[in-house]
XYZ file of C-alpha atoms in Angstrom:
467
model
C 154.124 23.026 102.554
C 155.046 23.822 99.253
C 152.536 23.520 96.341
C 153.336 20.511 94.223
C 154.362 22.116 91.179
C 157.815 21.190 88.990
C 159.904 24.010 90.334
C 163.030 21.953 89.536
C 165.645 24.387 90.120
C 168.171 21.611 90.544
C 168.101 21.466 86.829
C 169.875 24.819 86.512
C 172.883 21.992 87.454
C 171.683 19.830 84.836
C 171.818 21.633 81.480
C 173.103 19.510 78.898
C 175.770 21.492 76.844
C 175.106 24.492 78.961
C 176.385 23.347 82.287
C 177.587 25.358 85.045
C 180.019 25.256 88.059
C 178.237 26.152 91.226
C 179.971 27.316 94.114
C 177.664 26.777 96.849
C 175.151 24.162 98.108
C 171.600 24.249 97.621
C 169.588 25.900 100.519
C 166.739 24.000 102.134
C 164.137 26.303 100.259
C 166.061 25.635 96.634
C 166.123 22.169 97.424
C 162.130 21.808 98.129
C 161.766 24.034 95.150
C 164.126 21.590 93.082
C 161.928 18.636 93.652
C 158.021 19.923 93.751
C 156.511 17.949 91.199
C 159.151 17.188 88.791
C 159.777 13.947 86.939
C 155.951 12.951 86.680
C 156.124 10.408 83.764
C 154.362 11.083 80.372
C 153.614 8.921 77.284
C 156.799 6.832 75.989
C 158.440 7.897 72.567
C 156.332 5.788 69.872
C 157.304 3.787 66.817
C 160.244 2.200 68.412
C 159.679 -1.450 69.822
C 156.411 -2.293 71.270
C 156.326 -2.573 74.821
C 156.269 -6.383 75.847
C 156.371 -6.411 79.505
C 156.914 -4.081 82.706
C 160.452 -5.807 83.562
C 162.623 -3.623 85.202
C 160.005 -0.826 85.934
C 159.450 0.504 89.429
C 156.721 2.274 90.784
C 157.382 5.185 93.271
C 156.266 2.981 96.262
C 159.200 0.543 95.310
C 161.735 2.786 97.211
C 164.556 0.344 97.742
C 165.514 -3.143 97.235
C 167.144 -5.434 94.722
C 166.098 -5.520 91.293
C 166.790 -7.965 88.753
C 167.058 -6.255 85.411
C 165.866 -8.758 83.083
C 164.949 -8.258 79.523
C 163.033 -9.627 76.518
C 164.174 -10.129 72.937
C 167.746 -9.122 71.825
C 168.108 -5.928 70.127
C 170.763 -5.696 67.530
C 173.862 -3.882 69.036
C 175.299 -3.020 72.465
C 178.818 -3.667 71.500
C 181.333 -3.642 73.946
C 183.498 -0.425 73.853
C 187.086 0.648 74.594
C 187.827 3.155 77.410
C 187.445 6.120 74.833
C 183.659 4.867 74.106
C 184.430 3.918 70.695
C 183.485 0.331 69.684
C 185.536 -2.857 70.434
C 185.803 -5.452 73.087
C 183.437 -7.982 73.444
C 179.701 -7.737 72.772
C 178.450 -9.998 75.318
C 179.715 -12.351 78.026
C 179.760 -15.307 75.620
C 183.727 -14.626 75.059
C 184.763 -14.138 78.543
C 185.093 -16.727 81.660
C 184.114 -15.216 84.937
C 187.012 -15.445 87.587
C 186.573 -16.415 90.932
C 186.388 -12.762 92.068
C 184.223 -12.419 95.234
C 185.198 -8.549 95.705
C 182.576 -6.217 96.665
C 179.340 -6.419 94.528
C 181.015 -9.249 92.640
C 180.146 -12.975 92.405
C 180.972 -15.574 90.000
C 177.422 -15.133 88.637
C 176.404 -11.698 89.721
C 177.381 -7.983 89.127
C 175.568 -5.486 91.885
C 175.281 -2.216 91.059
C 173.971 0.813 93.181
C 171.551 3.476 92.710
C 170.661 6.249 95.547
C 168.074 8.538 94.109
C 165.223 10.522 95.167
C 162.129 8.517 94.997
C 159.614 9.659 97.446
C 159.372 13.100 99.195
C 157.494 15.959 98.251
C 156.668 14.469 95.025
C 156.942 10.730 94.662
C 159.131 9.778 91.343
C 161.270 12.558 90.867
C 164.225 10.483 89.807
C 162.143 7.589 88.349
C 162.952 8.184 84.705
C 166.530 8.128 85.708
C 166.257 4.846 87.495
C 164.242 3.612 84.513
C 166.887 4.532 81.725
C 169.498 2.482 83.854
C 167.341 -0.502 84.442
C 166.668 -0.445 80.606
C 170.177 -0.501 79.552
C 170.823 -3.516 82.359
C 167.933 -5.177 80.480
C 169.468 -5.226 77.106
C 172.848 -6.141 78.519
C 171.292 -8.843 80.453
C 169.526 -10.379 77.423
C 172.868 -10.633 75.618
C 174.303 -13.086 78.327
C 175.240 -10.520 80.851
C 179.134 -8.987 81.353
C 181.538 -11.832 81.299
C 178.684 -14.233 81.922
C 177.399 -12.293 85.013
C 173.829 -11.081 85.403
C 173.863 -7.220 85.989
C 171.527 -6.348 89.209
C 170.354 -3.204 90.245
C 170.173 -2.255 93.891
C 168.274 0.955 94.566
C 167.772 3.080 97.549
C 165.373 6.262 98.242
C 166.981 8.987 100.066
C 163.768 10.528 100.541
C 164.975 14.180 99.944
C 167.255 14.007 103.078
C 170.808 14.713 102.585
C 171.796 12.523 105.622
C 169.842 9.759 104.192
C 171.411 10.280 100.777
C 174.969 9.969 102.755
C 173.717 6.907 104.942
C 172.396 5.131 101.938
C 175.482 5.765 99.582
C 177.656 4.205 102.342
C 175.585 1.312 102.387
C 176.018 0.977 98.493
C 179.764 1.274 98.730
C 179.662 -1.972 100.976
C 177.641 -3.798 98.421
C 177.814 -2.740 95.005
C 180.818 -2.396 92.661
C 180.017 1.167 91.329
C 177.110 3.581 91.592
C 175.198 4.485 88.271
C 172.456 6.735 87.261
C 171.863 8.270 90.932
C 169.530 11.541 90.731
C 169.200 13.629 93.879
C 168.908 17.115 94.581
C 170.694 16.251 97.889
C 173.622 14.250 96.372
C 175.664 16.268 98.339
C 175.296 13.849 101.422
C 176.992 11.016 99.546
C 179.584 12.840 97.834
C 182.566 12.492 100.492
C 181.453 8.661 100.735
C 182.449 7.886 97.013
C 185.948 9.444 97.459
C 186.205 7.862 101.175
C 185.293 4.235 99.987
C 186.761 4.417 96.322
C 183.627 3.590 94.410
C 183.086 4.941 90.983
C 179.718 7.092 90.695
C 178.738 7.461 86.936
C 175.738 9.571 87.821
C 174.408 13.244 87.055
C 175.560 15.350 89.947
C 173.637 18.190 91.138
C 175.300 19.876 93.844
C 178.767 21.349 93.917
C 180.410 18.659 96.336
C 178.894 15.827 94.239
C 180.260 17.680 91.166
C 183.543 18.122 92.725
C 183.888 14.515 93.873
C 187.080 12.740 92.501
C 185.231 9.626 91.653
C 182.138 11.212 89.928
C 182.108 10.467 86.361
C 179.029 12.328 85.218
C 177.626 11.564 81.603
C 176.893 15.174 81.551
C 180.183 16.486 82.979
C 180.486 20.029 84.776
C 183.591 21.782 85.098
C 184.049 22.553 89.064
C 186.610 25.693 88.371
C 185.283 29.042 89.399
C 184.014 31.409 86.870
C 184.067 28.175 84.054
C 180.701 29.705 82.926
C 177.878 27.409 81.485
C 179.800 26.275 78.413
C 177.291 27.933 75.951
C 179.620 29.904 73.897
C 179.780 27.349 71.257
C 176.021 27.258 70.858
C 175.654 30.903 71.238
C 178.095 31.404 68.383
C 176.053 28.959 66.036
C 172.723 30.820 66.589
C 174.712 34.055 66.316
C 175.780 32.818 62.746
C 172.615 31.368 61.741
C 169.888 33.786 63.108
C 171.904 36.987 63.578
C 170.879 36.989 67.381
C 171.866 40.201 69.087
C 169.458 40.867 71.913
C 169.487 37.804 74.447
C 167.446 37.552 77.574
C 167.713 35.507 80.896
C 164.493 34.414 82.600
C 165.055 32.850 85.823
C 163.161 31.751 88.859
C 164.596 34.091 91.596
C 166.146 32.253 94.327
C 170.089 32.033 94.842
C 170.581 29.345 92.410
C 168.833 30.810 89.637
C 170.740 34.236 90.249
C 173.985 32.590 90.198
C 173.297 30.649 87.222
C 172.142 33.773 85.389
C 175.196 35.544 85.967
C 177.250 32.516 84.457
C 175.087 32.826 81.589
C 175.792 36.240 81.154
C 179.715 35.749 81.106
C 178.912 33.188 78.205
C 176.782 35.776 76.350
C 179.830 38.272 76.797
C 182.220 35.948 75.654
C 180.268 35.228 72.275
C 180.145 38.858 71.909
C 176.399 39.058 72.625
C 175.727 40.972 75.504
C 172.492 40.360 77.618
C 169.857 43.095 77.077
C 167.399 42.084 79.929
C 167.123 39.457 82.693
C 163.883 38.535 84.053
C 163.887 37.417 87.814
C 160.385 35.501 88.661
C 158.940 34.429 91.999
C 159.059 30.497 92.043
C 155.629 30.282 92.419
C 154.607 32.482 89.601
C 152.537 31.049 86.846
C 151.596 34.217 84.353
C 154.531 35.643 82.456
C 152.697 37.996 80.191
C 154.491 40.988 81.737
C 157.766 39.656 80.974
C 156.875 38.303 77.596
C 155.379 41.558 76.660
C 158.744 43.682 77.961
C 160.447 41.178 75.795
C 158.465 42.104 72.825
C 158.986 45.901 73.290
C 162.958 45.246 73.866
C 163.192 43.176 70.699
C 164.553 40.155 72.561
C 165.428 37.267 69.966
C 167.045 34.843 72.030
C 165.593 33.569 75.689
C 167.198 31.064 77.878
C 165.889 30.266 81.118
C 167.041 28.619 84.695
C 163.588 27.157 85.296
C 161.641 24.065 85.428
C 159.529 22.479 82.714
C 156.060 24.175 84.132
C 157.754 27.486 84.011
C 159.273 27.350 80.478
C 155.747 25.966 79.243
C 154.039 29.098 80.785
C 156.645 31.342 79.484
C 156.103 29.830 75.860
C 152.009 30.219 76.267
C 152.853 33.943 77.377
C 154.668 34.659 74.348
C 151.640 33.070 72.417
C 149.531 35.244 74.351
C 151.039 38.544 73.399
C 151.631 37.665 69.797
C 155.666 37.626 69.726
C 158.105 34.687 69.661
C 161.981 35.386 69.924
C 163.844 33.959 66.895
C 165.203 31.545 69.209
C 163.057 30.492 72.052
C 166.015 28.290 73.699
C 164.442 27.609 77.396
C 167.357 25.098 78.185
C 168.311 21.356 77.685
C 165.996 20.212 80.388
C 162.932 21.075 78.289
C 163.481 17.883 76.354
C 160.869 15.060 76.698
C 156.842 14.984 75.930
C 156.011 17.007 79.092
C 156.895 20.034 77.748
C 154.980 19.324 74.642
C 151.915 18.501 76.589
C 152.215 21.259 78.934
C 152.820 24.185 76.311
C 150.649 22.702 73.435
C 150.818 24.702 70.198
C 153.135 27.141 72.177
C 155.842 24.719 71.977
C 156.355 25.240 68.268
C 159.529 26.650 67.222
C 161.493 25.833 70.434
C 164.966 25.151 69.625
C 167.553 23.739 72.118
C 171.035 22.473 71.979
C 171.715 19.111 73.425
C 174.871 16.998 73.737
C 172.960 13.638 73.109
C 171.281 12.527 69.924
C 167.657 11.998 70.416
C 165.442 8.752 69.736
C 163.539 10.924 67.492
C 166.507 10.930 65.053
C 165.797 7.533 63.520
C 168.839 7.143 61.712
C 171.114 6.893 64.993
C 171.272 3.160 66.007
C 172.115 3.839 69.429
C 169.079 5.995 70.335
C 166.817 3.364 68.658
C 168.370 0.955 71.012
C 167.559 3.227 73.965
C 164.018 3.655 72.577
C 163.068 0.179 72.077
C 164.407 -0.921 75.522
C 163.071 1.775 77.491
C 159.480 1.184 75.987
C 159.926 -2.392 76.865
C 161.235 -1.864 80.604
C 158.834 1.310 81.240
C 156.088 0.937 79.425
C 153.987 4.389 79.371
C 156.926 6.371 81.101
C 158.502 9.511 79.256
C 161.665 9.214 77.715
C 163.052 12.398 78.815
C 166.523 14.339 79.506
C 166.947 12.299 82.698
C 166.434 8.808 81.219
C 168.644 9.612 78.236
C 171.825 10.569 80.492
C 171.090 7.486 83.004
C 170.983 5.166 79.943
C 174.738 6.922 78.953
C 175.986 6.401 82.327
C 175.115 2.994 82.508
C 176.848 2.414 79.003
C 179.907 4.066 80.774
C 179.825 1.708 83.475
C 179.474 -1.417 81.553
C 182.270 0.101 79.107
C 184.473 0.368 82.315
C 183.305 -3.053 83.699
C 184.015 -5.137 80.337
C 187.510 -3.540 80.359
C 188.418 -4.940 83.824
C 188.261 -8.583 82.738
C 186.918 -11.455 84.261
C 187.854 -10.309 87.974
C 186.317 -6.687 88.301
C 186.784 -4.565 91.200
C 185.659 -1.089 92.484
C 189.418 0.209 92.030
C 189.691 -1.467 88.469
C 186.301 0.281 87.303
C 187.631 3.741 88.874
C 190.924 3.017 86.866
C 189.108 2.409 83.678
C 186.733 5.299 83.955
C 190.013 7.758 84.439
C 190.366 6.992 80.813
C 187.141 8.499 79.605
C 188.568 11.636 78.041
C 186.364 11.508 74.668
C 183.456 9.176 75.287
C 180.835 8.902 72.566
C 178.732 6.234 73.673
C 178.673 4.827 69.899
C 177.252 7.912 68.735
C 174.883 9.027 71.666
C 176.823 11.747 72.518
C 179.539 14.202 70.685
C 182.601 13.043 72.969
C 182.445 14.041 76.722
C 185.216 14.115 79.111
C 184.248 12.831 82.448
C 187.556 12.050 83.626
C 188.690 15.494 83.695
C 185.332 17.044 84.215
C 185.470 19.225 81.131
C 182.131 20.725 79.628
C 181.084 19.043 76.301
C 181.980 20.926 73.163
C 180.184 19.245 71.017
C 176.070 19.772 70.403
C 172.987 19.146 67.923
C 170.096 21.354 67.715
C 166.573 20.012 68.036
C 163.328 21.789 67.365
C 159.457 21.504 68.034
C 157.913 20.939 64.558
C 154.262 19.851 64.349
C 153.986 19.201 67.935
C 157.112 16.629 67.855
C 160.723 16.915 68.544
C 162.941 17.055 65.297
C 166.813 17.352 64.794
C 167.538 20.379 62.555
C 171.260 20.317 62.841
C 173.583 18.958 61.795
C 172.482 16.631 59.274
C 174.020 13.864 60.843
C 176.057 13.437 64.150
C 177.309 16.556 66.203
C 178.703 19.812 65.763
C 182.086 20.252 67.505
C-alpha cells in the first residue's frame, strides 16, 4: 500500500488560472498517488464570523445520504444573479411562488442536489472541503428562504476511489437529483458518460479528461479540452515578466505520466510568453528531500518556479530553498497551494510565495462575496480549512443556484442545462474575474496573492482582477 502522504497529482488538473487539457486517463498508480493523504482539514480562516454550530458539516464516516443544508443567521447579500453571473433576479424565495413541478429532484417544497465525491479510500476526507463548500452555500440560501420557497437538500455519495462506483453513484444521482454540484474525485471519468447520457448538469471541478470534455460539465474552473491548448499561463507569465523581469523559469514535477505531460504543457506556455524553460526537475513521487534540486536551481540562477506537485512536495521544496539559502524571485508553486495547510507545513519557508488565482481569497476583506463565503464556511464546518477546493465548490454552488433561479417556478434538469449554457462570463458577484464554463475556455483574469508574515495577502491588482 502507498504511504499516506499528500501526493495529489490530480491537482495538476485543478490549477486555477493555469489549467491544462489532458489527453489521457489517469493510470491506477497516478490515481493512487493523487489521493494519498490530500484534503486533511486545517484551521478555518479567522476573523470572519464566529462558528455557531456544525450544521452542514460531515465527517469522513458520513459517506453518503441525505443532508439538510440548514443554516443560522442570515448574512447580508447572496442576491440572485442573471445568467452572466451579474446581480439580478430574486434574492430569495420570497417573491417566487413554487409551481407544482414534481420532476426529478423537485417537489413543491424541496430541491434535491447530488454530489458524488471521494470521501473514503486510501485517505478518508479527500473531497471533504469541497463538500463543505457546497453545504455552506446551501446553508446560506436556505437561511434566506431557499429558492422559490423550496429548501435545497444535498444528497451525497462516496465513490470510495473506484471508477465503477463513481459511475454507479452518478447514475443513481441522475435519477434523484436535479443537478450535480461540487463533485470532486480523481476517478470522475466513471460518471463522465452518465451526465451526458442522462442529461443532468454537472457543476463540478472535473479532474479527468473524459469529465473535462463532457458536454454537461460546467466547471467553476473551466479547462480547455482542445489538444495543445496549454495551461493558460501566458497572461500571468507576462505579468511576472514585466514586474520581475523573469527570464530563467524552471518546472518541478513528480515523475509519473501526468506530471510529465503537464510539464510539457507548461513549456509551451513559457515559449509563448518568450521565456524558455532553463531546467526541469522530475522527482520520485515518494521523495521528500529536494536540496539537490534547490542547489541546482541556485547554480543556474532560476528565478521562477512552477510545480506539478501536491502540497507536501511544494512545502518540502520551499524548505529546501531555505536550507540552501536561495529563493527564486517568484516561487510560484501552483494554485492548489492556497489554504492554511501549506503555511503550516512550510512554516517560515512559505514567506514570499506568490501565486495567481482566478478567484478572490477570503483574506481580501474588501470583497463582499469572499466574506460571505468565509462566514458561512466557518459556521458550516468549524475548524475545516477553507482551501482551494472549498472556494471553487462554493462557486459551483453559486453557479447552480443562479441557473436554478433563472428556470422559474418549475425547474427541471433540462432547464438548468439550458441556463448553464449561458455562462460565458460568470463572475459570481466578484468572486471570480469572469469564467466561460459553457464553452470550456480557460480563464483569462487573475489576481496575485503572496505569503507575508505567515498569511495570504492579495498584492495585485489593488481591487478586482487583471484581465
